[in-house]
mmCIF file of C-alpha atoms and ligand atoms in Angstrom:
data_model
loop_
_atom_site.group_PDB
_atom_site.id
_atom_site.type_symbol
_atom_site.label_atom_id
_atom_site.label_comp_id
_atom_site.label_asym_id
_atom_site.label_seq_id
_atom_site.Cartn_x
_atom_site.Cartn_y
_atom_site.Cartn_z
ATOM 1 C CA UNK A 7 7.379 58.199 23.335
ATOM 2 C CA UNK A 8 5.725 55.803 21.272
ATOM 3 C CA UNK A 9 7.940 52.122 20.750
ATOM 4 C CA UNK A 10 9.111 51.806 17.074
ATOM 5 C CA UNK A 11 6.737 49.241 15.157
ATOM 6 C CA UNK A 12 8.230 45.772 15.276
ATOM 7 C CA UNK A 13 6.236 44.439 12.738
ATOM 8 C CA UNK A 14 8.742 42.751 9.974
ATOM 9 C CA UNK A 15 7.316 43.732 6.703
ATOM 10 C CA UNK A 16 9.723 41.349 5.177
ATOM 11 C CA UNK A 17 8.464 38.023 6.756
ATOM 12 C CA UNK A 18 5.401 36.532 4.895
ATOM 13 C CA UNK A 19 2.035 36.822 6.715
ATOM 14 C CA UNK A 20 1.370 33.290 8.928
ATOM 15 C CA UNK A 21 -0.946 31.082 7.574
ATOM 16 C CA UNK A 22 -3.597 30.011 9.808
ATOM 17 C CA UNK A 23 -1.606 26.570 10.668
ATOM 18 C CA UNK A 24 -4.065 24.493 13.049
ATOM 19 C CA UNK A 25 -2.061 23.441 16.010
ATOM 20 C CA UNK A 26 -1.476 19.434 15.508
ATOM 21 C CA UNK A 27 -3.224 19.000 18.961
ATOM 22 C CA UNK A 28 -6.364 20.422 17.860
ATOM 23 C CA UNK A 29 -6.662 18.836 14.925
ATOM 24 C CA UNK A 30 -8.179 15.580 13.630
ATOM 25 C CA UNK A 31 -6.302 12.953 12.279
ATOM 26 C CA UNK A 32 -5.454 14.131 8.835
ATOM 27 C CA UNK A 33 -6.176 11.435 6.483
ATOM 28 C CA UNK A 34 -9.523 9.575 5.226
ATOM 29 C CA UNK A 35 -10.163 6.064 5.276
ATOM 30 C CA UNK A 36 -7.556 3.642 3.485
ATOM 31 C CA UNK A 37 -9.144 2.244 0.456
ATOM 32 C CA UNK A 38 -11.238 -0.967 1.628
ATOM 33 C CA UNK A 39 -10.624 -3.889 -0.841
ATOM 34 C CA UNK A 40 -13.922 -5.494 -1.871
ATOM 35 C CA UNK A 41 -12.607 -9.129 -1.117
ATOM 36 C CA UNK A 42 -11.041 -10.999 2.078
ATOM 37 C CA UNK A 43 -7.529 -10.849 2.604
ATOM 38 C CA UNK A 44 -5.687 -13.793 2.667
ATOM 39 C CA UNK A 45 -2.460 -15.359 4.406
ATOM 40 C CA UNK A 46 0.992 -13.296 4.233
ATOM 41 C CA UNK A 47 1.419 -13.726 7.605
ATOM 42 C CA UNK A 48 5.530 -13.562 7.462
ATOM 43 C CA UNK A 49 5.354 -11.117 4.666
ATOM 44 C CA UNK A 50 3.499 -8.569 6.899
ATOM 45 C CA UNK A 51 5.877 -9.739 10.030
ATOM 46 C CA UNK A 52 8.963 -9.254 7.913
ATOM 47 C CA UNK A 53 7.507 -5.918 6.835
ATOM 48 C CA UNK A 54 7.230 -4.266 10.037
ATOM 49 C CA UNK A 55 10.064 -5.378 11.374
ATOM 50 C CA UNK A 56 12.467 -2.352 9.734
ATOM 51 C CA UNK A 57 9.374 -0.126 10.452
ATOM 52 C CA UNK A 58 8.804 -0.414 13.929
ATOM 53 C CA UNK A 59 11.145 1.481 16.284
ATOM 54 C CA UNK A 60 14.130 2.127 13.705
ATOM 55 C CA UNK A 61 14.614 4.617 11.260
ATOM 56 C CA UNK A 62 13.905 3.086 8.083
ATOM 57 C CA UNK A 63 11.284 5.775 6.189
ATOM 58 C CA UNK A 64 10.780 4.407 2.879
ATOM 59 C CA UNK A 65 9.935 0.883 2.226
ATOM 60 C CA UNK A 66 9.154 -0.375 -1.227
ATOM 61 C CA UNK A 67 7.139 -3.244 -2.012
ATOM 62 C CA UNK A 68 8.414 -4.836 -5.235
ATOM 63 C CA UNK A 69 6.819 -7.798 -7.718
ATOM 64 C CA UNK A 70 5.248 -8.808 -10.827
ATOM 65 C CA UNK A 71 1.906 -7.314 -11.727
ATOM 66 C CA UNK A 72 -0.525 -9.567 -9.747
ATOM 67 C CA UNK A 73 1.715 -10.476 -7.202
ATOM 68 C CA UNK A 74 -0.128 -9.025 -4.308
ATOM 69 C CA UNK A 75 1.899 -5.583 -3.715
ATOM 70 C CA UNK A 76 -1.233 -3.371 -3.216
ATOM 71 C CA UNK A 77 -2.763 -6.038 -1.128
ATOM 72 C CA UNK A 78 -0.076 -6.456 1.378
ATOM 73 C CA UNK A 79 0.392 -2.645 1.308
ATOM 74 C CA UNK A 80 -2.956 -1.703 2.350
ATOM 75 C CA UNK A 81 -2.993 -5.099 5.046
ATOM 76 C CA UNK A 82 0.323 -3.541 6.436
ATOM 77 C CA UNK A 83 -0.826 0.264 6.507
ATOM 78 C CA UNK A 84 -3.968 -0.875 8.100
ATOM 79 C CA UNK A 85 -2.011 -2.449 11.122
ATOM 80 C CA UNK A 86 0.582 0.310 10.977
ATOM 81 C CA UNK A 87 -2.102 3.365 10.721
ATOM 82 C CA UNK A 88 -3.086 3.662 14.532
ATOM 83 C CA UNK A 89 0.733 4.193 15.264
ATOM 84 C CA UNK A 90 0.704 7.183 13.438
ATOM 85 C CA UNK A 91 -0.943 10.581 14.791
ATOM 86 C CA UNK A 92 -1.950 11.790 11.601
ATOM 87 C CA UNK A 93 -3.214 9.195 10.018
ATOM 88 C CA UNK A 94 -2.507 7.132 6.826
ATOM 89 C CA UNK A 95 -2.877 8.379 3.246
ATOM 90 C CA UNK A 96 -3.337 6.392 0.061
ATOM 91 C CA UNK A 97 -2.480 7.896 -3.542
ATOM 92 C CA UNK A 98 -2.486 5.785 -6.836
ATOM 93 C CA UNK A 99 -0.304 6.861 -9.609
ATOM 94 C CA UNK A 100 -2.220 5.183 -11.928
ATOM 95 C CA UNK A 101 -4.949 7.853 -10.931
ATOM 96 C CA UNK A 102 -2.308 10.492 -11.448
ATOM 97 C CA UNK A 103 -0.243 10.049 -14.346
ATOM 98 C CA UNK A 104 2.083 12.700 -14.412
ATOM 99 C CA UNK A 105 5.022 13.591 -11.568
ATOM 100 C CA UNK A 106 3.686 17.314 -11.277
ATOM 101 C CA UNK A 107 0.049 15.891 -10.009
ATOM 102 C CA UNK A 108 1.708 13.836 -7.305
ATOM 103 C CA UNK A 109 1.866 16.793 -4.481
ATOM 104 C CA UNK A 110 -1.061 17.802 -5.393
ATOM 105 C CA UNK A 111 -2.662 14.523 -4.673
ATOM 106 C CA UNK A 112 -0.789 14.237 -1.492
ATOM 107 C CA UNK A 113 -2.518 17.307 -0.620
ATOM 108 C CA UNK A 114 -5.544 16.773 -1.461
ATOM 109 C CA UNK A 115 -5.320 12.977 0.494
ATOM 110 C CA UNK A 116 -4.272 15.266 3.582
ATOM 111 C CA UNK A 117 -6.889 17.630 3.436
ATOM 112 C CA UNK A 118 -4.703 20.835 2.274
ATOM 113 C CA UNK A 119 -5.978 23.338 0.431
ATOM 114 C CA UNK A 120 -4.414 26.154 -1.482
ATOM 115 C CA UNK A 121 -5.357 29.433 -0.386
ATOM 116 C CA UNK A 122 -3.917 32.891 -0.682
ATOM 117 C CA UNK A 123 -0.279 33.454 -3.161
ATOM 118 C CA UNK A 124 1.645 30.804 -1.563
ATOM 119 C CA UNK A 125 2.296 27.531 -3.762
ATOM 120 C CA UNK A 126 0.676 24.256 -2.869
ATOM 121 C CA UNK A 127 3.586 22.407 -1.952
ATOM 122 C CA UNK A 128 4.739 25.379 0.081
ATOM 123 C CA UNK A 129 1.720 25.172 1.976
ATOM 124 C CA UNK A 130 1.689 21.786 2.457
ATOM 125 C CA UNK A 131 5.158 21.747 3.842
ATOM 126 C CA UNK A 132 4.274 24.578 6.389
ATOM 127 C CA UNK A 133 0.993 22.839 7.409
ATOM 128 C CA UNK A 134 2.280 19.383 7.888
ATOM 129 C CA UNK A 135 5.743 19.725 8.767
ATOM 130 C CA UNK A 136 5.267 18.091 11.993
ATOM 131 C CA UNK A 137 2.720 15.869 10.763
ATOM 132 C CA UNK A 138 3.329 11.853 11.912
ATOM 133 C CA UNK A 139 1.748 9.860 8.986
ATOM 134 C CA UNK A 140 2.186 6.907 6.575
ATOM 135 C CA UNK A 141 1.656 7.758 3.171
ATOM 136 C CA UNK A 142 1.265 4.913 0.658
ATOM 137 C CA UNK A 143 1.918 5.366 -3.070
ATOM 138 C CA UNK A 144 0.613 2.667 -5.149
ATOM 139 C CA UNK A 145 1.928 2.019 -8.607
ATOM 140 C CA UNK A 146 4.936 3.986 -8.535
ATOM 141 C CA UNK A 147 6.328 2.094 -11.927
ATOM 142 C CA UNK A 148 4.088 4.086 -13.838
ATOM 143 C CA UNK A 149 5.847 7.496 -12.898
ATOM 144 C CA UNK A 150 9.573 7.099 -12.316
ATOM 145 C CA UNK A 151 9.918 10.731 -12.415
ATOM 146 C CA UNK A 152 7.909 11.082 -9.106
ATOM 147 C CA UNK A 153 10.985 9.439 -6.972
ATOM 148 C CA UNK A 154 12.139 13.345 -6.763
ATOM 149 C CA UNK A 155 8.763 14.007 -5.378
ATOM 150 C CA UNK A 156 9.071 11.317 -2.747
ATOM 151 C CA UNK A 157 12.488 12.522 -1.953
ATOM 152 C CA UNK A 158 11.026 15.933 -1.237
ATOM 153 C CA UNK A 159 8.351 14.746 1.238
ATOM 154 C CA UNK A 160 10.550 12.633 3.046
ATOM 155 C CA UNK A 161 12.964 15.952 3.248
ATOM 156 C CA UNK A 162 10.175 18.064 4.490
ATOM 157 C CA UNK A 163 8.217 15.982 6.494
ATOM 158 C CA UNK A 164 10.810 14.390 8.973
ATOM 159 C CA UNK A 165 8.059 12.255 10.869
ATOM 160 C CA UNK A 166 6.379 10.534 7.705
ATOM 161 C CA UNK A 167 7.133 7.229 6.626
ATOM 162 C CA UNK A 168 6.304 6.391 2.647
ATOM 163 C CA UNK A 169 5.168 2.946 1.964
ATOM 164 C CA UNK A 170 5.804 2.586 -2.331
ATOM 165 C CA UNK A 171 4.498 -0.526 -4.601
ATOM 166 C CA UNK A 172 6.297 -0.769 -7.732
ATOM 167 C CA UNK A 173 7.386 -3.353 -9.923
ATOM 168 C CA UNK A 174 10.898 -1.832 -9.308
ATOM 169 C CA UNK A 175 12.724 -0.174 -6.355
ATOM 170 C CA UNK A 176 12.368 3.519 -6.176
ATOM 171 C CA UNK A 177 16.171 3.588 -5.930
ATOM 172 C CA UNK A 178 16.688 6.492 -3.225
ATOM 173 C CA UNK A 179 19.047 6.786 -0.387
ATOM 174 C CA UNK A 180 17.841 4.851 2.395
ATOM 175 C CA UNK A 181 14.878 2.619 0.787
ATOM 176 C CA UNK A 182 14.256 -0.510 1.921
ATOM 177 C CA UNK A 183 13.316 -2.983 -0.618
ATOM 178 C CA UNK A 184 10.876 -6.030 -0.046
ATOM 179 C CA UNK A 185 10.327 -8.515 -2.994
ATOM 180 C CA UNK A 186 6.654 -9.872 -2.403
ATOM 181 C CA UNK A 187 7.183 -13.324 -3.212
ATOM 182 C CA UNK A 188 4.559 -15.665 -5.179
ATOM 183 C CA UNK A 189 1.812 -16.777 -2.457
ATOM 184 C CA UNK A 190 3.602 -20.532 -1.358
ATOM 185 C CA UNK A 191 1.850 -23.657 -3.297
ATOM 186 C CA UNK A 192 2.641 -27.284 -1.505
ATOM 187 C CA UNK A 193 3.150 -30.361 -3.540
ATOM 188 C CA UNK A 194 -0.388 -31.774 -4.327
ATOM 189 C CA UNK A 195 0.574 -34.862 -2.148
ATOM 190 C CA UNK A 196 0.483 -33.347 0.936
ATOM 191 C CA UNK A 197 -2.249 -34.038 3.517
ATOM 192 C CA UNK A 198 -5.466 -31.902 3.015
ATOM 193 C CA UNK A 199 -4.896 -30.377 6.351
ATOM 194 C CA UNK A 200 -1.566 -28.916 5.101
ATOM 195 C CA UNK A 201 -2.477 -28.149 1.807
ATOM 196 C CA UNK A 202 -5.814 -26.066 3.252
ATOM 197 C CA UNK A 203 -2.965 -23.978 5.304
ATOM 198 C CA UNK A 204 -1.206 -22.645 2.420
ATOM 199 C CA UNK A 205 -2.038 -18.902 1.134
ATOM 200 C CA UNK A 206 -2.184 -19.924 -2.491
ATOM 201 C CA UNK A 207 -4.947 -22.841 -1.641
ATOM 202 C CA UNK A 208 -6.633 -20.638 0.860
ATOM 203 C CA UNK A 209 -6.843 -18.173 -1.867
ATOM 204 C CA UNK A 210 -8.186 -20.186 -4.234
ATOM 205 C CA UNK A 211 -10.981 -21.665 -2.227
ATOM 206 C CA UNK A 212 -11.865 -18.198 -1.018
ATOM 207 C CA UNK A 213 -12.590 -16.936 -4.245
ATOM 208 C CA UNK A 214 -14.126 -20.371 -5.613
ATOM 209 C CA UNK A 215 -16.756 -19.758 -3.033
ATOM 210 C CA UNK A 216 -17.326 -16.492 -3.614
ATOM 211 C CA UNK A 217 -18.068 -17.592 -7.102
ATOM 212 C CA UNK A 218 -19.782 -20.774 -6.054
ATOM 213 C CA UNK A 219 -21.107 -20.737 -2.307
ATOM 214 C CA UNK A 220 -21.149 -24.563 -2.018
ATOM 215 C CA UNK A 221 -17.559 -24.995 -2.993
ATOM 216 C CA UNK A 222 -15.335 -26.839 -0.346
ATOM 217 C CA UNK A 223 -12.070 -27.909 -0.623
ATOM 218 C CA UNK A 224 -12.066 -31.713 -0.019
ATOM 219 C CA UNK A 225 -9.330 -34.655 -0.259
ATOM 220 C CA UNK A 226 -10.120 -35.303 -3.659
ATOM 221 C CA UNK A 227 -10.077 -31.712 -5.124
ATOM 222 C CA UNK A 228 -7.526 -30.161 -2.974
ATOM 223 C CA UNK A 229 -4.435 -31.961 -5.011
ATOM 224 C CA UNK A 230 -5.887 -30.367 -8.295
ATOM 225 C CA UNK A 231 -6.292 -27.228 -6.650
ATOM 226 C CA UNK A 232 -2.565 -27.057 -5.631
ATOM 227 C CA UNK A 233 -1.729 -28.547 -8.981
ATOM 228 C CA UNK A 234 -3.714 -25.307 -10.665
ATOM 229 C CA UNK A 235 -2.013 -22.918 -7.948
ATOM 230 C CA UNK A 236 1.284 -24.455 -9.328
ATOM 231 C CA UNK A 237 0.562 -24.204 -12.991
ATOM 232 C CA UNK A 238 -0.086 -20.338 -12.284
ATOM 233 C CA UNK A 239 3.273 -20.115 -10.205
ATOM 234 C CA UNK A 240 1.506 -18.715 -7.213
ATOM 235 C CA UNK A 241 0.541 -15.576 -8.781
ATOM 236 C CA UNK A 242 -2.434 -14.451 -6.505
ATOM 237 C CA UNK A 243 -4.161 -12.557 -9.463
ATOM 238 C CA UNK A 244 -4.112 -15.620 -12.013
ATOM 239 C CA UNK A 245 -5.217 -17.910 -8.847
ATOM 240 C CA UNK A 246 -7.854 -15.821 -8.337
ATOM 241 C CA UNK A 247 -9.054 -15.715 -12.377
ATOM 242 C CA UNK A 248 -8.653 -19.618 -12.420
ATOM 243 C CA UNK A 249 -10.768 -20.087 -9.027
ATOM 244 C CA UNK A 250 -13.468 -17.732 -10.738
ATOM 245 C CA UNK A 251 -13.807 -20.425 -13.228
ATOM 246 C CA UNK A 252 -15.375 -23.193 -10.943
ATOM 247 C CA UNK A 253 -18.942 -22.015 -11.583
ATOM 248 C CA UNK A 254 -18.422 -23.898 -15.102
ATOM 249 C CA UNK A 255 -15.312 -26.564 -14.382
ATOM 250 C CA UNK A 256 -14.406 -28.389 -11.355
ATOM 251 C CA UNK A 257 -10.634 -28.342 -10.233
ATOM 252 C CA UNK A 258 -10.127 -31.325 -12.338
ATOM 253 C CA UNK A 259 -11.586 -30.367 -15.759
ATOM 254 C CA UNK A 260 -10.112 -26.839 -15.201
ATOM 255 C CA UNK A 261 -6.530 -28.443 -14.895
ATOM 256 C CA UNK A 262 -7.007 -30.747 -17.957
ATOM 257 C CA UNK A 263 -7.708 -27.366 -19.823
HETATM 258 N N1 ADP B 12 -3.169 -11.553 0.269
HETATM 259 C C1 ADP B 12 -3.898 -11.451 -0.411
HETATM 260 N N2 ADP B 12 -5.107 -12.059 0.069
HETATM 261 C C2 ADP B 12 -6.193 -11.719 -0.852
HETATM 262 N N3 ADP B 12 -6.211 -11.243 -1.924
HETATM 263 C C3 ADP B 12 -4.747 -11.335 -2.444
HETATM 264 C C4 ADP B 12 -3.679 -11.250 -1.635
HETATM 265 N N4 ADP B 12 -2.878 -10.878 -2.744
HETATM 266 C C5 ADP B 12 -3.363 -10.498 -3.761
HETATM 267 N N5 ADP B 12 -4.946 -10.748 -3.948
HETATM 268 C C6 ADP B 12 -5.658 -10.460 -4.967
HETATM 269 O O1 ADP B 12 -4.842 -10.625 -6.050
HETATM 270 C C7 ADP B 12 -5.211 -9.931 -6.904
HETATM 271 C C8 ADP B 12 -3.561 -8.951 -7.141
HETATM 272 O O2 ADP B 12 -3.264 -8.285 -6.169
HETATM 273 P P1 ADP B 12 -2.981 -6.938 -6.120
HETATM 274 O O3 ADP B 12 -2.235 -6.570 -4.542
HETATM 275 O O4 ADP B 12 -3.468 -5.985 -6.968
HETATM 276 O O5 ADP B 12 -1.390 -6.971 -6.717
HETATM 277 P P2 ADP B 12 -0.331 -5.796 -7.622
HETATM 278 O O6 ADP B 12 -0.433 -4.606 -6.534
HETATM 279 O O7 ADP B 12 1.067 -6.924 -7.344
HETATM 280 O O8 ADP B 12 -0.747 -6.146 -8.665
HETATM 281 C C9 ADP B 12 -6.404 -8.704 -6.426
HETATM 282 O O9 ADP B 12 -7.288 -8.900 -7.075
HETATM 283 C C10 ADP B 12 -5.721 -8.921 -4.831
HETATM 284 O O10 ADP B 12 -7.163 -8.769 -4.599
HETATM 285 MG MG1 MG B 13 -1.057 -2.922 -7.342
#
């Protein structure tokens, strides 16, 4: 007598899921910044603390435009990535200006394509349920409606950590908010050695050197550089813009403008 058929036709056909052990790391390389990274040692250490070994899974870097959120997030991601079996993926919401494009962007960043009749989000969830990766979502403030997508990602992928940059918090349960402060600016009267240690002065000097190869921080110009950094409230973007002008104006002349 033949066995009754055990095929359960009510269950969907399983997808050809690549076992975790066989597959390469999911993600491609993180975006490579075109300029050197400066300082932020304390910030990176403080950001790592909740992520190392605790159950914080959503960290949001907040701050005004130009404060250095994206650079800090990329730096942190580069440090953390080796600890994630499936790597890290970066998506910028500036490039995906609709909430319904966020999940497809995540799928694309992770190399999951839609095949057959199943929805892309189902496919993503099935393929990556156990994936251990770091997802960086940049420029979240453009798309507050994407909060539900981030919530879905956190629920669907229990081993995923999400790092968001945004002018304002995402406002989801379990979110760890970290405000990126302006770069520290020492008083102009501080010694050259101490001035040269400050993030703001280092950023100015690095960008001034990129614009003008023979630019050097000296006991004469360093106090003016500190005053310029004060004038722009230590905002990295503004420091870079000021430093780029050393090709036409000395720090002292720049300050008098
Ligand atoms: N720690 C840093 N080292 C080097 N450059 C920085 C740093 N922080 C910010 N910048 C530069 O300042 C500008 C603004 O930084 P960004 O990360 O884009 O700010 P935000 O994402 O907050 O708008 C960028 O050109 C960036 O490269
Ligand atoms: Mg940014």
